[in-house]
Amino acid sequence: MKACYVWLVAAFILTGCWDHREIEELGIITGVAIDKPEDSDQSNMLTVTNQYVLPQSISSQVKSGTSGNKPYVNETVTAPSVLQTIREQSKFVSRPPYYYHLKTVVISKELAENTDLLKLTYFFYRDHEIRRSVQVFISDEKAKDLFTITPEEDKVPSIYLDKITHNYATKTAEMAPSISLGDMSKYFSHKKSFIIPFASLKENAVYIDGGIIVNANSKKTVGVLTKDETRTFNWINERSQGGVIEVFGLNENQEHPFTFEIKKMNSKVKPFYQNGELTYDIHLSFKGKLGEDWSYESDQFNQEYVEKQQKAVEERIRTMVVNSIEKAQKEHEVDYFELMEPFRIKYTKEWYKVKDEWNQFFTKANFNVDVSVLAEHYQDVGRKLPFTP
């Protein structure tokens, strides 16, 4: 009887690996690129490229210390749906597609401008293998072209692309914040317009430069943001604590440029609604250092000179913000700044009346923009001495 009890316990304890799968037997996919087919007769189809990682190639390169063959392979299929492309690949790929390690989804700009993005990405939201943390990008070129480069830092392009997005928070404000499948799902559910990082190829590298607007109503992309527009978005929403501001001199000839490096910034957005008119007060405050100055007259220990530089930076930022908001109202006609949220919180009853026509309501809003800049450091000479008048 005791022996039977021991065997019964062992049957439950020693079966922990009954469903294990060897990594070499899996078709590990780290990136998916979706394009519009080149053949006009296939206009109602999708061209999907899966990037398969080859673990054995990565392992051999690490051991030998040489580059060797590419540690990935791209497989492209054209079919009416994303799921159908996966089933088609099963006909010629020896390892079954495995999406648990998916890092990036790239959609071509051409496709995103003419396709309902909620319908296009619906499969990724619902598939049990795909995580909602997967990063999404819009590509200026064919999406699959981004998976053909050979980056030096990371051997797999789709993983390299995912890591670039980590720089927007502290290094630059010219890059749209990263956005995941889960983020997109929330935006679509709340009917809020948003932006997606915009990727393009330059030589043998991928540049995440600016962003692209997704209209909540059409669920399609409607415009590409410039660097200044992307900066404005990041500042209003406090999405970036880094970057530099270039000012081309203090004199009329603009001969001697200098740069202000942002170390910390804060944003306060206050909506005011009265008699059917909406006004936003936006205050942006920046702290940082004057990192570079080409003027021979530069004197960071002269308080008057420093204040002139701070005022010049303030005016540069304010002009940038005002122009970006004006363009969003008159050209894009979309509130991608997410200014609906503070209005909804403060004026809930009024919001319910205008929520279905919010973009149109946003285009008629007024804006008061105030900017303050404080230079706390000067290049590498140390902290600024306190000024005593």
Short mmCIF file of N, CA and C in Angstrom, two decimals, residues 121-263:
data_model
loop_
_atom_site.label_atom_id
_atom_site.label_comp_id
_atom_site.label_asym_id
_atom_site.label_seq_id
_atom_site.Cartn_x
_atom_site.Cartn_y
_atom_site.Cartn_z
N THR A 121 -5.41 45.31 -37.24
CA THR A 121 -4.67 44.79 -36.06
C THR A 121 -5.54 43.94 -35.15
N TYR A 122 -6.78 43.70 -35.52
CA TYR A 122 -7.70 42.95 -34.65
C TYR A 122 -7.15 41.57 -34.31
N PHE A 123 -6.54 40.92 -35.28
CA PHE A 123 -5.98 39.58 -35.04
C PHE A 123 -4.95 39.60 -33.92
N PHE A 124 -4.10 40.63 -33.89
CA PHE A 124 -3.04 40.70 -32.89
C PHE A 124 -3.59 40.92 -31.48
N TYR A 125 -4.73 41.62 -31.37
CA TYR A 125 -5.33 41.83 -30.06
C TYR A 125 -5.90 40.53 -29.49
N ARG A 126 -6.38 39.67 -30.36
CA ARG A 126 -7.14 38.50 -29.91
C ARG A 126 -6.35 37.19 -29.87
N ASP A 127 -5.25 37.13 -30.57
CA ASP A 127 -4.50 35.87 -30.59
C ASP A 127 -3.87 35.60 -29.22
N HIS A 128 -3.98 34.37 -28.76
CA HIS A 128 -3.54 34.03 -27.41
C HIS A 128 -2.02 34.04 -27.25
N GLU A 129 -1.26 33.93 -28.34
CA GLU A 129 0.20 33.93 -28.25
C GLU A 129 0.80 35.33 -28.21
N ILE A 130 0.08 36.31 -28.71
CA ILE A 130 0.66 37.65 -28.90
C ILE A 130 0.38 38.53 -27.69
N ARG A 131 1.44 39.13 -27.16
CA ARG A 131 1.32 40.00 -26.00
C ARG A 131 0.92 41.40 -26.41
N ARG A 132 0.20 42.07 -25.51
CA ARG A 132 -0.27 43.43 -25.80
C ARG A 132 0.84 44.46 -25.68
N SER A 133 2.02 44.04 -25.22
CA SER A 133 3.17 44.95 -25.11
C SER A 133 3.97 45.07 -26.39
N VAL A 134 3.58 44.37 -27.45
CA VAL A 134 4.28 44.43 -28.74
C VAL A 134 4.22 45.86 -29.29
N GLN A 135 5.38 46.38 -29.74
CA GLN A 135 5.47 47.75 -30.23
C GLN A 135 5.02 47.85 -31.70
N VAL A 136 4.38 48.99 -32.03
CA VAL A 136 3.84 49.19 -33.37
C VAL A 136 4.52 50.40 -34.02
N PHE A 137 4.81 50.28 -35.31
CA PHE A 137 5.46 51.35 -36.08
C PHE A 137 4.77 51.50 -37.43
N ILE A 138 4.87 52.70 -37.99
CA ILE A 138 4.46 52.94 -39.37
C ILE A 138 5.73 53.22 -40.17
N SER A 139 5.86 52.56 -41.31
CA SER A 139 7.07 52.68 -42.12
C SER A 139 6.84 53.58 -43.32
N ASP A 140 7.81 54.44 -43.59
CA ASP A 140 7.74 55.31 -44.76
C ASP A 140 7.91 54.50 -46.04
N GLU A 141 8.76 53.48 -45.99
CA GLU A 141 8.98 52.60 -47.13
C GLU A 141 8.11 51.35 -46.98
N LYS A 142 8.42 50.36 -47.78
CA LYS A 142 7.79 49.06 -47.58
C LYS A 142 8.15 48.57 -46.17
N ALA A 143 7.18 48.09 -45.45
CA ALA A 143 7.42 47.68 -44.07
C ALA A 143 8.45 46.55 -44.00
N LYS A 144 8.42 45.65 -44.95
CA LYS A 144 9.34 44.51 -44.91
C LYS A 144 10.79 44.94 -45.13
N ASP A 145 11.02 46.12 -45.74
CA ASP A 145 12.38 46.60 -45.97
C ASP A 145 13.11 46.89 -44.66
N LEU A 146 12.37 47.23 -43.62
CA LEU A 146 12.98 47.50 -42.33
C LEU A 146 13.57 46.25 -41.70
N PHE A 147 13.14 45.10 -42.17
CA PHE A 147 13.64 43.83 -41.64
C PHE A 147 14.80 43.26 -42.46
N THR A 148 15.33 44.06 -43.41
CA THR A 148 16.42 43.57 -44.25
C THR A 148 17.76 44.19 -43.92
N ILE A 149 17.80 45.16 -43.01
CA ILE A 149 19.06 45.80 -42.67
C ILE A 149 19.92 44.88 -41.81
N THR A 150 21.19 45.23 -41.66
CA THR A 150 22.09 44.44 -40.82
C THR A 150 22.71 45.35 -39.76
N PRO A 151 21.97 45.65 -38.68
CA PRO A 151 22.48 46.55 -37.64
C PRO A 151 23.68 45.96 -36.92
N GLU A 152 24.59 46.83 -36.51
CA GLU A 152 25.79 46.39 -35.81
C GLU A 152 25.49 46.04 -34.35
N GLU A 153 24.61 46.84 -33.72
CA GLU A 153 24.37 46.65 -32.29
C GLU A 153 23.60 45.36 -32.01
N ASP A 154 22.50 45.16 -32.73
CA ASP A 154 21.66 43.98 -32.55
C ASP A 154 21.55 43.26 -33.88
N LYS A 155 21.74 41.98 -33.86
CA LYS A 155 21.80 41.22 -35.10
C LYS A 155 20.44 41.02 -35.76
N VAL A 156 19.36 41.15 -34.98
CA VAL A 156 18.02 40.91 -35.51
C VAL A 156 17.32 42.26 -35.68
N PRO A 157 16.95 42.67 -36.90
CA PRO A 157 16.38 44.00 -37.13
C PRO A 157 15.14 44.31 -36.30
N SER A 158 14.23 43.36 -36.14
CA SER A 158 13.00 43.63 -35.40
C SER A 158 13.27 43.90 -33.92
N ILE A 159 14.28 43.26 -33.35
CA ILE A 159 14.66 43.51 -31.96
C ILE A 159 15.37 44.86 -31.85
N TYR A 160 16.23 45.16 -32.82
CA TYR A 160 16.92 46.45 -32.89
C TYR A 160 15.92 47.59 -32.95
N LEU A 161 14.86 47.43 -33.74
CA LEU A 161 13.83 48.45 -33.89
C LEU A 161 13.12 48.69 -32.56
N ASP A 162 12.84 47.64 -31.84
CA ASP A 162 12.17 47.76 -30.54
C ASP A 162 13.02 48.53 -29.54
N LYS A 163 14.33 48.33 -29.55
CA LYS A 163 15.21 48.97 -28.57
C LYS A 163 15.41 50.46 -28.83
N ILE A 164 15.29 50.90 -30.10
CA ILE A 164 15.46 52.31 -30.41
C ILE A 164 14.43 53.17 -29.67
N THR A 165 13.24 52.64 -29.48
CA THR A 165 12.16 53.42 -28.88
C THR A 165 12.44 53.79 -27.43
N HIS A 166 13.43 53.17 -26.81
CA HIS A 166 13.73 53.48 -25.42
C HIS A 166 14.37 54.86 -25.26
N ASN A 167 14.78 55.48 -26.37
CA ASN A 167 15.51 56.75 -26.29
C ASN A 167 14.62 57.99 -26.16
N TYR A 168 13.32 57.87 -26.48
CA TYR A 168 12.50 59.08 -26.56
C TYR A 168 12.31 59.75 -25.20
N ALA A 169 12.33 58.99 -24.10
CA ALA A 169 11.99 59.56 -22.80
C ALA A 169 13.06 60.51 -22.27
N THR A 170 14.34 60.21 -22.51
CA THR A 170 15.41 61.00 -21.89
C THR A 170 16.42 61.58 -22.89
N LYS A 171 16.46 61.11 -24.12
CA LYS A 171 17.50 61.53 -25.07
C LYS A 171 17.01 62.53 -26.12
N THR A 172 15.79 62.38 -26.57
CA THR A 172 15.30 63.26 -27.63
C THR A 172 13.79 63.39 -27.54
N ALA A 173 13.29 64.57 -27.90
CA ALA A 173 11.85 64.79 -27.95
C ALA A 173 11.34 64.77 -29.39
N GLU A 174 12.21 64.48 -30.35
CA GLU A 174 11.84 64.49 -31.76
C GLU A 174 11.31 63.13 -32.21
N MET A 175 11.23 62.19 -31.29
CA MET A 175 10.75 60.85 -31.59
C MET A 175 9.40 60.64 -30.89
N ALA A 176 8.42 60.17 -31.64
CA ALA A 176 7.12 59.91 -31.02
C ALA A 176 7.25 58.83 -29.96
N PRO A 177 6.51 58.92 -28.88
CA PRO A 177 6.58 57.88 -27.84
C PRO A 177 6.21 56.51 -28.40
N SER A 178 6.80 55.50 -27.83
CA SER A 178 6.48 54.14 -28.26
C SER A 178 5.01 53.86 -27.98
N ILE A 179 4.41 53.04 -28.82
CA ILE A 179 3.01 52.68 -28.62
C ILE A 179 2.85 51.18 -28.85
N SER A 180 2.15 50.54 -27.96
CA SER A 180 1.99 49.09 -28.02
C SER A 180 0.61 48.73 -28.58
N LEU A 181 0.43 47.45 -28.85
CA LEU A 181 -0.88 46.97 -29.29
C LEU A 181 -1.94 47.28 -28.25
N GLY A 182 -1.57 47.14 -26.97
CA GLY A 182 -2.51 47.44 -25.89
C GLY A 182 -2.90 48.90 -25.87
N ASP A 183 -1.92 49.80 -26.11
CA ASP A 183 -2.21 51.23 -26.17
C ASP A 183 -3.18 51.54 -27.31
N MET A 184 -2.92 50.98 -28.48
CA MET A 184 -3.79 51.22 -29.63
C MET A 184 -5.21 50.75 -29.35
N SER A 185 -5.33 49.61 -28.71
CA SER A 185 -6.66 49.07 -28.38
C SER A 185 -7.43 50.03 -27.48
N LYS A 186 -6.73 50.63 -26.49
CA LYS A 186 -7.38 51.58 -25.58
C LYS A 186 -7.81 52.85 -26.31
N TYR A 187 -6.93 53.35 -27.18
CA TYR A 187 -7.26 54.56 -27.94
C TYR A 187 -8.49 54.34 -28.82
N PHE A 188 -8.53 53.22 -29.51
CA PHE A 188 -9.67 52.93 -30.36
C PHE A 188 -10.95 52.77 -29.53
N SER A 189 -10.84 52.12 -28.38
CA SER A 189 -12.01 51.91 -27.51
C SER A 189 -12.57 53.23 -27.00
N HIS A 190 -11.67 54.20 -26.69
CA HIS A 190 -12.08 55.49 -26.15
C HIS A 190 -12.31 56.53 -27.25
N LYS A 191 -12.13 56.12 -28.51
CA LYS A 191 -12.33 57.00 -29.65
C LYS A 191 -11.46 58.25 -29.56
N LYS A 192 -10.19 58.04 -29.23
CA LYS A 192 -9.23 59.13 -29.10
C LYS A 192 -8.17 59.01 -30.20
N SER A 193 -7.89 60.09 -30.89
CA SER A 193 -6.83 60.10 -31.90
C SER A 193 -5.48 59.99 -31.21
N PHE A 194 -4.48 59.47 -31.92
CA PHE A 194 -3.17 59.25 -31.32
C PHE A 194 -2.10 59.26 -32.39
N ILE A 195 -0.84 59.12 -31.98
CA ILE A 195 0.25 59.08 -32.95
C ILE A 195 1.06 57.79 -32.76
N ILE A 196 1.65 57.34 -33.86
CA ILE A 196 2.47 56.14 -33.89
C ILE A 196 3.87 56.54 -34.37
N PRO A 197 4.93 55.98 -33.79
CA PRO A 197 6.29 56.29 -34.26
C PRO A 197 6.45 56.03 -35.76
N PHE A 198 7.14 56.94 -36.42
CA PHE A 198 7.31 56.88 -37.87
C PHE A 198 8.74 56.46 -38.18
N ALA A 199 8.91 55.34 -38.86
CA ALA A 199 10.23 54.77 -39.12
C ALA A 199 10.58 54.90 -40.60
N SER A 200 11.86 55.16 -40.86
CA SER A 200 12.34 55.25 -42.24
C SER A 200 13.76 54.72 -42.30
N LEU A 201 14.17 54.31 -43.50
CA LEU A 201 15.51 53.77 -43.72
C LEU A 201 16.46 54.86 -44.19
N LYS A 202 17.65 54.88 -43.60
CA LYS A 202 18.72 55.77 -44.04
C LYS A 202 20.01 54.96 -44.01
N GLU A 203 20.51 54.68 -45.22
CA GLU A 203 21.68 53.82 -45.38
C GLU A 203 21.39 52.46 -44.73
N ASN A 204 22.16 52.08 -43.71
CA ASN A 204 21.94 50.76 -43.11
C ASN A 204 21.40 50.90 -41.69
N ALA A 205 20.50 51.86 -41.50
CA ALA A 205 19.94 52.09 -40.17
C ALA A 205 18.48 52.50 -40.28
N VAL A 206 17.74 52.25 -39.22
CA VAL A 206 16.35 52.67 -39.13
C VAL A 206 16.29 53.91 -38.25
N TYR A 207 15.64 54.95 -38.75
CA TYR A 207 15.47 56.18 -37.99
C TYR A 207 14.02 56.30 -37.55
N ILE A 208 13.81 56.49 -36.25
CA ILE A 208 12.49 56.80 -35.73
C ILE A 208 12.43 58.32 -35.61
N ASP A 209 11.82 58.95 -36.57
CA ASP A 209 11.86 60.40 -36.67
C ASP A 209 10.45 60.94 -36.78
N GLY A 210 9.96 61.59 -35.73
CA GLY A 210 8.61 62.11 -35.75
C GLY A 210 7.57 61.01 -35.51
N GLY A 211 6.35 61.31 -35.90
CA GLY A 211 5.26 60.36 -35.72
C GLY A 211 4.23 60.54 -36.82
N ILE A 212 3.23 59.70 -36.82
CA ILE A 212 2.16 59.78 -37.81
C ILE A 212 0.82 59.72 -37.08
N ILE A 213 -0.12 60.56 -37.49
CA ILE A 213 -1.39 60.72 -36.79
C ILE A 213 -2.40 59.67 -37.23
N VAL A 214 -3.09 59.09 -36.25
CA VAL A 214 -4.20 58.19 -36.53
C VAL A 214 -5.49 58.87 -36.09
N ASN A 215 -6.39 59.09 -37.02
CA ASN A 215 -7.67 59.73 -36.72
C ASN A 215 -8.61 58.71 -36.08
N ALA A 216 -9.16 59.06 -34.91
CA ALA A 216 -10.02 58.13 -34.19
C ALA A 216 -11.30 57.82 -34.95
N ASN A 217 -11.75 58.74 -35.79
CA ASN A 217 -13.00 58.53 -36.52
C ASN A 217 -12.81 57.61 -37.72
N SER A 218 -11.83 57.92 -38.56
CA SER A 218 -11.60 57.11 -39.75
C SER A 218 -10.76 55.87 -39.47
N LYS A 219 -10.01 55.90 -38.35
CA LYS A 219 -9.09 54.82 -37.96
C LYS A 219 -8.00 54.60 -39.02
N LYS A 220 -7.67 55.69 -39.70
CA LYS A 220 -6.60 55.68 -40.70
C LYS A 220 -5.61 56.79 -40.37
N THR A 221 -4.41 56.70 -40.94
CA THR A 221 -3.43 57.76 -40.74
C THR A 221 -3.79 58.95 -41.63
N VAL A 222 -3.57 60.17 -41.09
CA VAL A 222 -4.00 61.37 -41.81
C VAL A 222 -2.89 62.41 -41.97
N GLY A 223 -1.71 62.15 -41.43
CA GLY A 223 -0.64 63.15 -41.59
C GLY A 223 0.59 62.76 -40.81
N VAL A 224 1.75 63.19 -41.34
CA VAL A 224 3.03 62.91 -40.70
C VAL A 224 3.47 64.15 -39.93
N LEU A 225 3.93 63.95 -38.69
CA LEU A 225 4.37 65.05 -37.85
C LEU A 225 5.82 65.41 -38.15
N THR A 226 6.10 66.70 -38.13
CA THR A 226 7.48 67.18 -38.24
C THR A 226 8.17 67.01 -36.88
N LYS A 227 9.45 67.33 -36.84
CA LYS A 227 10.19 67.25 -35.58
C LYS A 227 9.59 68.20 -34.55
N ASP A 228 9.27 69.42 -34.97
CA ASP A 228 8.72 70.40 -34.04
C ASP A 228 7.34 69.99 -33.52
N GLU A 229 6.53 69.43 -34.39
CA GLU A 229 5.20 68.97 -33.96
C GLU A 229 5.33 67.81 -32.97
N THR A 230 6.28 66.94 -33.22
CA THR A 230 6.50 65.82 -32.30
C THR A 230 7.00 66.31 -30.95
N ARG A 231 7.91 67.28 -30.98
CA ARG A 231 8.38 67.88 -29.73
C ARG A 231 7.21 68.47 -28.95
N THR A 232 6.35 69.21 -29.64
CA THR A 232 5.21 69.84 -28.98
C THR A 232 4.31 68.80 -28.32
N PHE A 233 4.04 67.72 -29.01
CA PHE A 233 3.23 66.65 -28.42
C PHE A 233 3.89 66.11 -27.16
N ASN A 234 5.17 65.82 -27.22
CA ASN A 234 5.88 65.27 -26.06
C ASN A 234 5.90 66.23 -24.89
N TRP A 235 6.03 67.52 -25.17
CA TRP A 235 6.07 68.50 -24.08
C TRP A 235 4.71 68.69 -23.45
N ILE A 236 3.67 68.85 -24.24
CA ILE A 236 2.34 69.06 -23.67
C ILE A 236 1.92 67.88 -22.81
N ASN A 237 2.32 66.68 -23.19
CA ASN A 237 1.92 65.48 -22.45
C ASN A 237 3.00 64.96 -21.50
N GLU A 238 4.09 65.72 -21.36
CA GLU A 238 5.20 65.34 -20.48
C GLU A 238 5.71 63.93 -20.79
N ARG A 239 5.84 63.64 -22.07
CA ARG A 239 6.29 62.30 -22.47
C ARG A 239 7.80 62.21 -22.64
N SER A 240 8.48 63.34 -22.65
CA SER A 240 9.93 63.34 -22.82
C SER A 240 10.57 64.35 -21.87
N GLN A 241 11.68 63.92 -21.26
CA GLN A 241 12.42 64.79 -20.34
C GLN A 241 13.81 65.11 -20.89
N GLY A 242 13.98 65.02 -22.19
CA GLY A 242 15.28 65.25 -22.78
C GLY A 242 15.19 65.99 -24.10
N GLY A 243 16.33 66.09 -24.76
CA GLY A 243 16.39 66.77 -26.05
C GLY A 243 17.09 68.11 -25.97
N VAL A 244 17.29 68.73 -27.12
CA VAL A 244 17.96 70.04 -27.18
C VAL A 244 17.12 71.02 -27.99
N ILE A 245 17.26 72.29 -27.66
CA ILE A 245 16.60 73.38 -28.39
C ILE A 245 17.69 74.20 -29.05
N GLU A 246 17.60 74.38 -30.35
CA GLU A 246 18.59 75.17 -31.08
C GLU A 246 18.06 76.59 -31.26
N VAL A 247 18.88 77.56 -30.91
CA VAL A 247 18.54 78.97 -31.12
C VAL A 247 19.67 79.58 -31.94
N PHE A 248 19.34 80.24 -33.03
CA PHE A 248 20.37 80.74 -33.95
C PHE A 248 20.76 82.18 -33.61
N GLY A 249 21.37 82.30 -32.44
CA GLY A 249 21.98 83.57 -32.05
C GLY A 249 21.03 84.55 -31.40
N LEU A 250 21.62 85.56 -30.75
CA LEU A 250 20.87 86.60 -30.07
C LEU A 250 20.74 87.87 -30.90
N ASN A 251 21.58 88.00 -31.93
CA ASN A 251 21.53 89.23 -32.72
C ASN A 251 20.65 89.05 -33.95
N GLU A 252 20.42 90.12 -34.66
CA GLU A 252 19.53 90.11 -35.81
C GLU A 252 20.06 89.26 -36.95
N ASN A 253 21.37 89.17 -37.06
CA ASN A 253 21.97 88.40 -38.17
C ASN A 253 21.96 86.91 -37.92
N GLN A 254 21.64 86.51 -36.68
CA GLN A 254 21.58 85.08 -36.33
C GLN A 254 22.86 84.35 -36.69
N GLU A 255 23.99 84.93 -36.33
CA GLU A 255 25.27 84.36 -36.75
C GLU A 255 25.82 83.32 -35.79
N HIS A 256 25.47 83.41 -34.50
CA HIS A 256 26.10 82.57 -33.49
C HIS A 256 25.08 81.68 -32.79
N PRO A 257 24.89 80.45 -33.24
CA PRO A 257 23.90 79.58 -32.63
C PRO A 257 24.34 79.09 -31.25
N PHE A 258 23.35 78.78 -30.42
CA PHE A 258 23.63 78.11 -29.15
C PHE A 258 22.51 77.11 -28.89
N THR A 259 22.77 76.15 -28.02
CA THR A 259 21.80 75.10 -27.74
C THR A 259 21.50 75.02 -26.26
N PHE A 260 20.25 74.73 -25.98
CA PHE A 260 19.80 74.52 -24.60
C PHE A 260 19.42 73.05 -24.46
N GLU A 261 20.07 72.34 -23.55
CA GLU A 261 19.80 70.92 -23.35
C GLU A 261 18.81 70.75 -22.20
N ILE A 262 17.68 70.12 -22.49
CA ILE A 262 16.62 69.93 -21.50
C ILE A 262 16.99 68.79 -20.56
N LYS A 263 16.90 69.05 -19.28
CA LYS A 263 17.12 68.01 -18.27
C LYS A 263 15.83 67.62 -17.55
#
